[in-house]
Amino acid sequence: MLLSTKHLIDTEFLTLEDIALILDTAKSFEEVNRRTIKKLPTLRGRTVVSLFMEPSTRTKSSFEIAARRLSADIQGFSASSSSTVKGESLVDTAKTLNAMACDAVIVRAKAAGTPAVLARTMDAHIINGGDGKHRHPTQALLDAYALRKHLGFEGLAGFEGLKVGIVGDVAHSRVVGSLAPLLARLGCQVTLIAPPTLMPARPEVLGCSYTPYLDEVLPQLDVVYMLRIQLERLEDAPLPSLREYAMLYGIDRARMQAMKPGAVIMHPGPVNRGVELASEAVDTSKNLILDQVNAGVSIRMAVLYLLLGGDENVTAA
Ligand code: CP
C-alpha cells in the first residue's frame, strides 16, 4: 500500500502527498495506455471485485479496463445478478465476498455510506465508485488530472488561483461532494452556481462560495464545470421545466461566447444534451469531456496500483 489510507472512500481522506502521487502515477500509466500492448504484470494474482448496484458506463468500464491492464483478475457483480435481489443484506453480502478473499472491491451504490460500511466489514481495500448523492472520489481525481494535463503543469501548484464554477444540480450530485472540496484544497477559487432549489441547505460546508447567478460570474471563470441534472433523484419537482433550466443555467452558443478566452467546459457525463449543455457545447473543442473519460482509465489504474501496492516499476513491460 503506497497511499496513507487503506481505502478510497473520499478525496477528503487523502493527503496532498497522496493526491500528487495519484496524479503522477496516472501520468506514468497514461504512457502505458498509449502503447499497442497496454498490459502490465503488476497486479497478477490479485482479485478485484466490481460491485455496481447502480448503472454506470464510465466508472465501471474504466475500472474494469484498469484492473485488466494491471493483470488483476476482475469479478463483476450487479444488483440484478447478485443475491441482494433475494433480500441478502449489504453486511451479509460483504461478509460473503470477504470469505472469497478478494483484494479490492469497487462499489457503486444507491445508499450514501455504503463504501464505509464495506470498509468496516471486509479485509479488502474498498474503493468508492460513487455512493448515492454523497461522494465520487475517482471522478474528482480524474477531473483534477484532466485539468492539470490541459493546462500543462506538473505537481499541484498550478491549481492555485484557478477560478472554477461548478454549475447545476449541486444538491443531488456526488461529484460535487468530492470535487469541490478537492479543488478548494488545491487552491482553486470554487463557486457553486445553482438555482436555490438545487443548492444544498448548507453549501458552505463544501468550502466554496455560491450564487444563483450564472451570467454574473461566467465571464470570470477559467473552468465551467457542468453537473448533470440527476433526473433519477429529483423529488418534489424542484424545476418548473428542463427548458427553463436550460435557458437559465445551460451552456449554449451565447454563453460559450461569454466565457473568458481559453476557459474550458467540463462535465462528468453522462450529458443530458440540450439541458445542461446544448449540442454545440458538447461537440466543441472547448470542452474536456472525452479527456476526462480518457483520464479515468489512468487514474483508476493508479488508484488500484497504489492501494494494492504493486511492483514499484510501474511502466516495466
Ligand atoms: N461520471 C460517471 O460516474 O459516469 P458513469 O455513471 O457512467 O460511471
GROMACS .gro file of C-alpha atoms and ligand atoms in nm:
model
  325
    1MET     CA    1   0.000   0.000   0.000
    2LEU     CA    2   0.165   0.322  -0.115
    3LEU     CA    3  -0.104   0.569  -0.003
    4SER     CA    4  -0.160   0.691   0.354
    5THR     CA    5  -0.504   0.525   0.358
    6LYS     CA    6  -0.619   0.165   0.310
    7HIS     CA    7  -0.943   0.258   0.131
    8LEU     CA    8  -1.054   0.527  -0.112
    9ILE     CA    9  -1.382   0.638   0.042
   10ASP     CA   10  -1.342   1.006  -0.045
   11THR     CA   11  -1.081   1.260  -0.151
   12GLU     CA   12  -1.102   1.422   0.196
   13PHE     CA   13  -0.913   1.124   0.342
   14LEU     CA   14  -0.620   1.171   0.102
   15THR     CA   15  -0.323   1.386   0.196
   16LEU     CA   16  -0.186   1.635  -0.057
   17GLU     CA   17   0.109   1.393  -0.099
   18ASP     CA   18  -0.138   1.113  -0.181
   19ILE     CA   19  -0.312   1.333  -0.439
   20ALA     CA   20   0.015   1.433  -0.606
   21LEU     CA   21   0.127   1.068  -0.608
   22ILE     CA   22  -0.201   0.951  -0.767
   23LEU     CA   23  -0.180   1.217  -1.041
   24ASP     CA   24   0.187   1.144  -1.113
   25THR     CA   25   0.133   0.767  -1.115
   26ALA     CA   26  -0.162   0.814  -1.353
   27LYS     CA   27   0.073   1.004  -1.584
   28SER     CA   28   0.306   0.701  -1.597
   29PHE     CA   29   0.010   0.478  -1.677
   30GLU     CA   30  -0.112   0.716  -1.948
   31GLU     CA   31   0.209   0.638  -2.134
   32VAL     CA   32   0.133   0.265  -2.098
   33ASN     CA   33  -0.220   0.327  -2.227
   34ARG     CA   34  -0.078   0.473  -2.549
   35ARG     CA   35   0.119   0.153  -2.624
   36THR     CA   36  -0.002  -0.116  -2.865
   37ILE     CA   37   0.022  -0.371  -2.582
   38LYS     CA   38  -0.138  -0.197  -2.285
   39LYS     CA   39  -0.082  -0.462  -2.021
   40LEU     CA   40   0.150  -0.480  -1.719
   41PRO     CA   41   0.202  -0.777  -1.484
   42THR     CA   42   0.184  -0.551  -1.177
   43LEU     CA   43  -0.128  -0.694  -1.007
   44ARG     CA   44  -0.104  -1.052  -1.135
   45GLY     CA   45  -0.273  -1.288  -0.890
   46ARG     CA   46  -0.478  -1.014  -0.720
   47THR     CA   47  -0.859  -1.032  -0.729
   48VAL     CA   48  -1.070  -0.720  -0.774
   49VAL     CA   49  -1.448  -0.725  -0.733
   50SER     CA   50  -1.661  -0.478  -0.924
   51LEU     CA   51  -1.985  -0.438  -0.727
   52PHE     CA   52  -2.210  -0.198  -0.916
   53MET     CA   53  -2.557  -0.165  -0.769
   54GLU     CA   54  -2.644   0.144  -0.976
   55PRO     CA   55  -2.599   0.198  -1.352
   56SER     CA   56  -2.261   0.315  -1.480
   57THR     CA   57  -2.081   0.330  -1.813
   58ARG     CA   58  -1.763   0.528  -1.743
   59THR     CA   59  -1.670   0.429  -1.389
   60LYS     CA   60  -1.746   0.057  -1.422
   61SER     CA   61  -1.583   0.003  -1.760
   62SER     CA   62  -1.277   0.215  -1.686
   63PHE     CA   63  -1.215   0.040  -1.352
   64GLU     CA   64  -1.252  -0.299  -1.522
   65ILE     CA   65  -1.018  -0.196  -1.805
   66ALA     CA   66  -0.775  -0.055  -1.547
   67ALA     CA   67  -0.772  -0.379  -1.345
   68ARG     CA   68  -0.720  -0.592  -1.657
   69ARG     CA   69  -0.439  -0.368  -1.782
   70LEU     CA   70  -0.264  -0.433  -1.449
   71SER     CA   71  -0.326  -0.811  -1.492
   72ALA     CA   72  -0.560  -0.838  -1.190
   73ASP     CA   73  -0.848  -1.086  -1.205
   74ILE     CA   74  -1.177  -0.898  -1.202
   75GLN     CA   75  -1.512  -1.041  -1.095
   76GLY     CA   76  -1.826  -0.839  -1.162
   77PHE     CA   77  -2.147  -0.835  -0.958
   78SER     CA   78  -2.453  -0.626  -1.036
   79ALA     CA   79  -2.759  -0.560  -0.822
   80SER     CA   80  -2.980  -0.761  -1.057
   81SER     CA   81  -2.750  -1.065  -1.071
   82SER     CA   82  -2.648  -1.082  -0.703
   83SER     CA   83  -2.829  -1.228  -0.404
   84THR     CA   84  -2.923  -0.877  -0.285
   85VAL     CA   85  -3.236  -0.923  -0.502
   86LYS     CA   86  -3.326  -1.221  -0.279
   87GLY     CA   87  -3.306  -0.995   0.026
   88GLU     CA   88  -2.947  -1.051   0.140
   89SER     CA   89  -2.831  -0.753   0.344
   90LEU     CA   90  -2.533  -0.539   0.249
   91VAL     CA   91  -2.334  -0.658   0.550
   92ASP     CA   92  -2.404  -1.024   0.470
   93THR     CA   93  -2.308  -0.964   0.105
   94ALA     CA   94  -1.984  -0.801   0.226
   95LYS     CA   95  -1.908  -1.094   0.460
   96THR     CA   96  -1.972  -1.337   0.174
   97LEU     CA   97  -1.734  -1.153  -0.058
   98ASN     CA   98  -1.481  -1.129   0.225
   99ALA     CA   99  -1.487  -1.507   0.263
  100MET     CA  100  -1.373  -1.533  -0.101
  101ALA     CA  101  -1.052  -1.344  -0.007
  102CYS     CA  102  -1.076  -1.073  -0.269
  103ASP     CA  103  -0.813  -0.798  -0.257
  104ALA     CA  104  -1.019  -0.494  -0.355
  105VAL     CA  105  -1.385  -0.408  -0.401
  106ILE     CA  106  -1.502  -0.122  -0.620
  107VAL     CA  107  -1.853  -0.032  -0.512
  108ARG     CA  108  -2.123   0.188  -0.660
  109ALA     CA  109  -2.439   0.207  -0.452
  110LYS     CA  110  -2.765   0.397  -0.422
  111ALA     CA  111  -2.718   0.449  -0.048
  112ALA     CA  112  -2.471   0.708   0.078
  113GLY     CA  113  -2.221   0.550   0.316
  114THR     CA  114  -2.219   0.202   0.158
  115PRO     CA  115  -1.840   0.206   0.091
  116ALA     CA  116  -1.774   0.300   0.455
  117VAL     CA  117  -1.991   0.006   0.572
  118LEU     CA  118  -1.795  -0.233   0.347
  119ALA     CA  119  -1.465  -0.090   0.476
  120ARG     CA  120  -1.572  -0.175   0.832
  121THR     CA  121  -1.686  -0.526   0.735
  122MET     CA  122  -1.424  -0.651   0.488
  123ASP     CA  123  -1.048  -0.703   0.483
  124ALA     CA  124  -1.020  -0.590   0.121
  125HIS     CA  125  -0.937  -0.238   0.004
  126ILE     CA  126  -1.268  -0.058  -0.065
  127ILE     CA  127  -1.288   0.192  -0.347
  128ASN     CA  128  -1.589   0.419  -0.370
  129GLY     CA  129  -1.720   0.423  -0.730
  130GLY     CA  130  -2.000   0.665  -0.631
  131ASP     CA  131  -2.242   0.638  -0.338
  132GLY     CA  132  -2.585   0.794  -0.376
  133LYS     CA  133  -2.564   1.172  -0.382
  134HIS     CA  134  -2.269   1.164  -0.143
  135ARG     CA  135  -1.920   1.121  -0.292
  136HIS     CA  136  -1.736   1.011  -0.610
  137PRO     CA  137  -1.364   1.037  -0.537
  138THR     CA  138  -1.214   0.887  -0.854
  139GLN     CA  139  -1.427   1.126  -1.064
  140ALA     CA  140  -1.277   1.420  -0.872
  141LEU     CA  141  -0.923   1.283  -0.916
  142LEU     CA  142  -0.965   1.223  -1.288
  143ASP     CA  143  -1.110   1.574  -1.327
  144ALA     CA  144  -0.808   1.723  -1.149
  145TYR     CA  145  -0.582   1.511  -1.372
  146ALA     CA  146  -0.758   1.615  -1.697
  147LEU     CA  147  -0.746   1.981  -1.594
  148ARG     CA  148  -0.377   1.966  -1.499
  149LYS     CA  149  -0.294   1.796  -1.829
  150HIS     CA  150  -0.494   2.052  -2.028
  151LEU     CA  151  -0.319   2.341  -1.854
  152GLY     CA  152   0.019   2.171  -1.896
  153PHE     CA  153   0.166   2.188  -1.548
  154GLU     CA  154   0.323   1.934  -1.312
  155GLY     CA  155   0.269   1.899  -0.937
  156LEU     CA  156  -0.017   2.076  -0.763
  157ALA     CA  157   0.090   2.443  -0.760
  158GLY     CA  158  -0.080   2.523  -1.093
  159PHE     CA  159  -0.425   2.477  -0.935
  160GLU     CA  160  -0.365   2.781  -0.712
  161GLY     CA  161  -0.597   3.069  -0.801
  162LEU     CA  162  -0.788   2.894  -1.081
  163LYS     CA  163  -1.148   3.017  -1.090
  164VAL     CA  164  -1.380   2.718  -1.117
  165GLY     CA  165  -1.759   2.741  -1.137
  166ILE     CA  166  -1.948   2.419  -1.064
  167VAL     CA  167  -2.289   2.467  -1.220
  168GLY     CA  168  -2.622   2.291  -1.187
  169ASP     CA  169  -2.765   2.019  -0.969
  170VAL     CA  170  -2.535   2.069  -0.670
  171ALA     CA  171  -2.795   1.928  -0.429
  172HIS     CA  172  -2.806   1.579  -0.582
  173SER     CA  173  -2.450   1.547  -0.713
  174ARG     CA  174  -2.198   1.304  -0.564
  175VAL     CA  175  -1.934   1.450  -0.797
  176VAL     CA  176  -1.950   1.793  -0.635
  177GLY     CA  177  -1.916   1.637  -0.287
  178SER     CA  178  -1.569   1.509  -0.378
  179LEU     CA  179  -1.462   1.762  -0.643
  180ALA     CA  180  -1.544   2.097  -0.481
  181PRO     CA  181  -1.352   2.034  -0.155
  182LEU     CA  182  -1.062   1.878  -0.350
  183LEU     CA  183  -1.023   2.178  -0.582
  184ALA     CA  184  -1.065   2.419  -0.290
  185ARG     CA  185  -0.790   2.234  -0.101
  186LEU     CA  186  -0.565   2.259  -0.408
  187GLY     CA  187  -0.609   2.639  -0.403
  188CYS     CA  188  -0.879   2.689  -0.669
  189GLN     CA  189  -1.144   2.955  -0.611
  190VAL     CA  190  -1.456   2.742  -0.643
  191THR     CA  191  -1.804   2.889  -0.684
  192LEU     CA  192  -2.115   2.670  -0.674
  193ILE     CA  193  -2.380   2.800  -0.912
  194ALA     CA  194  -2.734   2.663  -0.894
  195PRO     CA  195  -3.097   2.765  -0.861
  196PRO     CA  196  -3.191   2.777  -0.490
  197THR     CA  197  -3.396   2.455  -0.527
  198LEU     CA  198  -3.087   2.266  -0.649
  199MET     CA  199  -2.845   2.409  -0.391
  200PRO     CA  200  -2.794   2.208  -0.072
  201ALA     CA  201  -2.922   2.359   0.253
  202ARG     CA  202  -2.567   2.439   0.372
  203PRO     CA  203  -2.344   2.483   0.063
  204GLU     CA  204  -2.073   2.649   0.274
  205VAL     CA  205  -1.973   2.309   0.418
  206LEU     CA  206  -1.818   2.231   0.078
  207GLY     CA  207  -1.568   2.514   0.137
  208CYS     CA  208  -1.679   2.726  -0.161
  209SER     CA  209  -1.869   3.044  -0.235
  210TYR     CA  210  -2.210   3.011  -0.403
  211THR     CA  211  -2.455   3.210  -0.611
  212PRO     CA  212  -2.768   3.152  -0.820
  213TYR     CA  213  -2.649   3.396  -1.092
  214LEU     CA  214  -2.451   3.213  -1.363
  215ASP     CA  215  -2.430   3.502  -1.609
  216GLU     CA  216  -2.272   3.733  -1.348
  217VAL     CA  217  -1.977   3.501  -1.283
  218LEU     CA  218  -1.940   3.315  -1.615
  219PRO     CA  219  -1.700   3.568  -1.781
  220GLN     CA  220  -1.452   3.536  -1.490
  221LEU     CA  221  -1.432   3.155  -1.483
  222ASP     CA  222  -1.132   2.955  -1.607
  223VAL     CA  223  -1.329   2.632  -1.577
  224VAL     CA  224  -1.704   2.591  -1.624
  225TYR     CA  225  -1.781   2.250  -1.468
  226MET     CA  226  -2.135   2.148  -1.559
  227LEU     CA  227  -2.318   1.894  -1.344
  228ARG     CA  228  -2.576   1.653  -1.481
  229ILE     CA  229  -2.931   1.714  -1.369
  230GLN     CA  230  -2.991   1.396  -1.165
  231LEU     CA  231  -3.337   1.325  -1.304
  232GLU     CA  232  -3.347   0.992  -1.118
  233ARG     CA  233  -3.301   1.168  -0.783
  234LEU     CA  234  -3.529   1.472  -0.822
  235GLU     CA  235  -3.820   1.486  -0.580
  236ASP     CA  236  -4.093   1.748  -0.536
  237ALA     CA  237  -4.038   1.899  -0.886
  238PRO     CA  238  -3.758   2.146  -0.797
  239LEU     CA  239  -3.762   2.282  -1.154
  240PRO     CA  240  -4.053   2.440  -1.344
  241SER     CA  241  -3.924   2.266  -1.660
  242LEU     CA  242  -3.600   2.141  -1.812
  243ARG     CA  243  -3.645   2.400  -2.089
  244GLU     CA  244  -3.647   2.686  -1.837
  245TYR     CA  245  -3.350   2.532  -1.654
  246ALA     CA  246  -3.156   2.517  -1.983
  247MET     CA  247  -3.237   2.884  -2.053
  248LEU     CA  248  -3.109   2.995  -1.711
  249TYR     CA  249  -2.824   2.751  -1.645
  250GLY     CA  250  -2.741   2.567  -1.970
  251ILE     CA  251  -2.427   2.639  -2.172
  252ASP     CA  252  -2.535   2.732  -2.525
  253ARG     CA  253  -2.364   2.925  -2.804
  254ALA     CA  254  -2.428   3.265  -2.642
  255ARG     CA  255  -2.283   3.155  -2.307
  256MET     CA  256  -1.985   2.993  -2.483
  257GLN     CA  257  -1.917   3.335  -2.636
  258ALA     CA  258  -1.948   3.499  -2.294
  259MET     CA  259  -1.680   3.269  -2.149
  260LYS     CA  260  -1.331   3.401  -2.083
  261PRO     CA  261  -1.092   3.331  -2.375
  262GLY     CA  262  -0.917   2.999  -2.307
  263ALA     CA  263  -1.175   2.887  -2.049
  264VAL     CA  264  -1.288   2.527  -2.071
  265ILE     CA  265  -1.609   2.334  -2.013
  266MET     CA  266  -1.601   2.012  -1.813
  267HIS     CA  267  -1.877   1.758  -1.741
  268PRO     CA  268  -1.855   1.421  -1.564
  269GLY     CA  269  -2.100   1.256  -1.803
  270PRO     CA  270  -2.343   1.128  -1.896
  271VAL     CA  271  -2.465   1.455  -2.050
  272ASN     CA  272  -2.832   1.546  -2.086
  273ARG     CA  273  -2.790   1.705  -2.430
  274GLY     CA  274  -2.998   2.021  -2.462
  275VAL     CA  275  -3.031   2.060  -2.083
  276GLU     CA  276  -2.702   2.141  -1.909
  277LEU     CA  277  -2.514   2.156  -2.240
  278ALA     CA  278  -2.650   2.247  -2.584
  279SER     CA  279  -2.519   2.024  -2.864
  280GLU     CA  280  -2.270   2.297  -2.968
  281ALA     CA  281  -2.120   2.282  -2.619
  282VAL     CA  282  -2.095   1.900  -2.623
  283ASP     CA  283  -1.935   1.889  -2.967
  284THR     CA  284  -1.683   2.171  -2.920
  285SER     CA  285  -1.309   2.151  -2.861
  286LYS     CA  286  -1.372   2.397  -2.573
  287ASN     CA  287  -1.475   2.102  -2.357
  288LEU     CA  288  -1.265   1.833  -2.189
  289ILE     CA  289  -1.542   1.570  -2.164
  290LEU     CA  290  -1.361   1.293  -2.353
  291ASP     CA  291  -1.026   1.392  -2.199
  292GLN     CA  292  -1.193   1.332  -1.861
  293VAL     CA  293  -1.309   0.986  -1.977
  294ASN     CA  294  -0.959   0.913  -2.107
  295ALA     CA  295  -0.806   1.021  -1.775
  296GLY     CA  296  -1.042   0.782  -1.596
  297VAL     CA  297  -0.852   0.469  -1.702
  298SER     CA  298  -0.509   0.604  -1.597
  299ILE     CA  299  -0.639   0.743  -1.266
  300ARG     CA  300  -0.814   0.416  -1.181
  301MET     CA  301  -0.502   0.216  -1.270
  302ALA     CA  302  -0.308   0.447  -1.036
  303VAL     CA  303  -0.559   0.402  -0.752
  304LEU     CA  304  -0.559   0.022  -0.786
  305TYR     CA  305  -0.183   0.009  -0.811
  306LEU     CA  306  -0.120   0.242  -0.516
  307LEU     CA  307  -0.375   0.074  -0.288
  308LEU     CA  308  -0.280  -0.282  -0.375
  309GLY     CA  309   0.089  -0.194  -0.360
  310GLY     CA  310   0.210  -0.349  -0.684
  311ASP     CA  311   0.554  -0.359  -0.838
  312GLU     CA  312   0.747  -0.036  -0.797
  313ASN     CA  313   0.848  -0.021  -1.161
  314VAL     CA  314   0.502   0.072  -1.287
  315THR     CA  315   0.592   0.114  -1.653
  316ALA     CA  316   0.802  -0.201  -1.688
  317ALA     CA  317   0.677  -0.423  -1.970
  318CP      N1  318  -1.926   1.011  -1.441
  318CP      C1  319  -1.976   0.890  -1.406
  318CP      O1  320  -1.968   0.847  -1.290
  318CP      O2  321  -2.032   0.823  -1.510
  318CP      P1  322  -2.096   0.678  -1.501
  318CP      O3  323  -2.224   0.690  -1.421
  318CP      O4  324  -2.122   0.639  -1.646
  318CP      O5  325  -1.999   0.587  -1.434
   0.00000   0.00000   0.00000
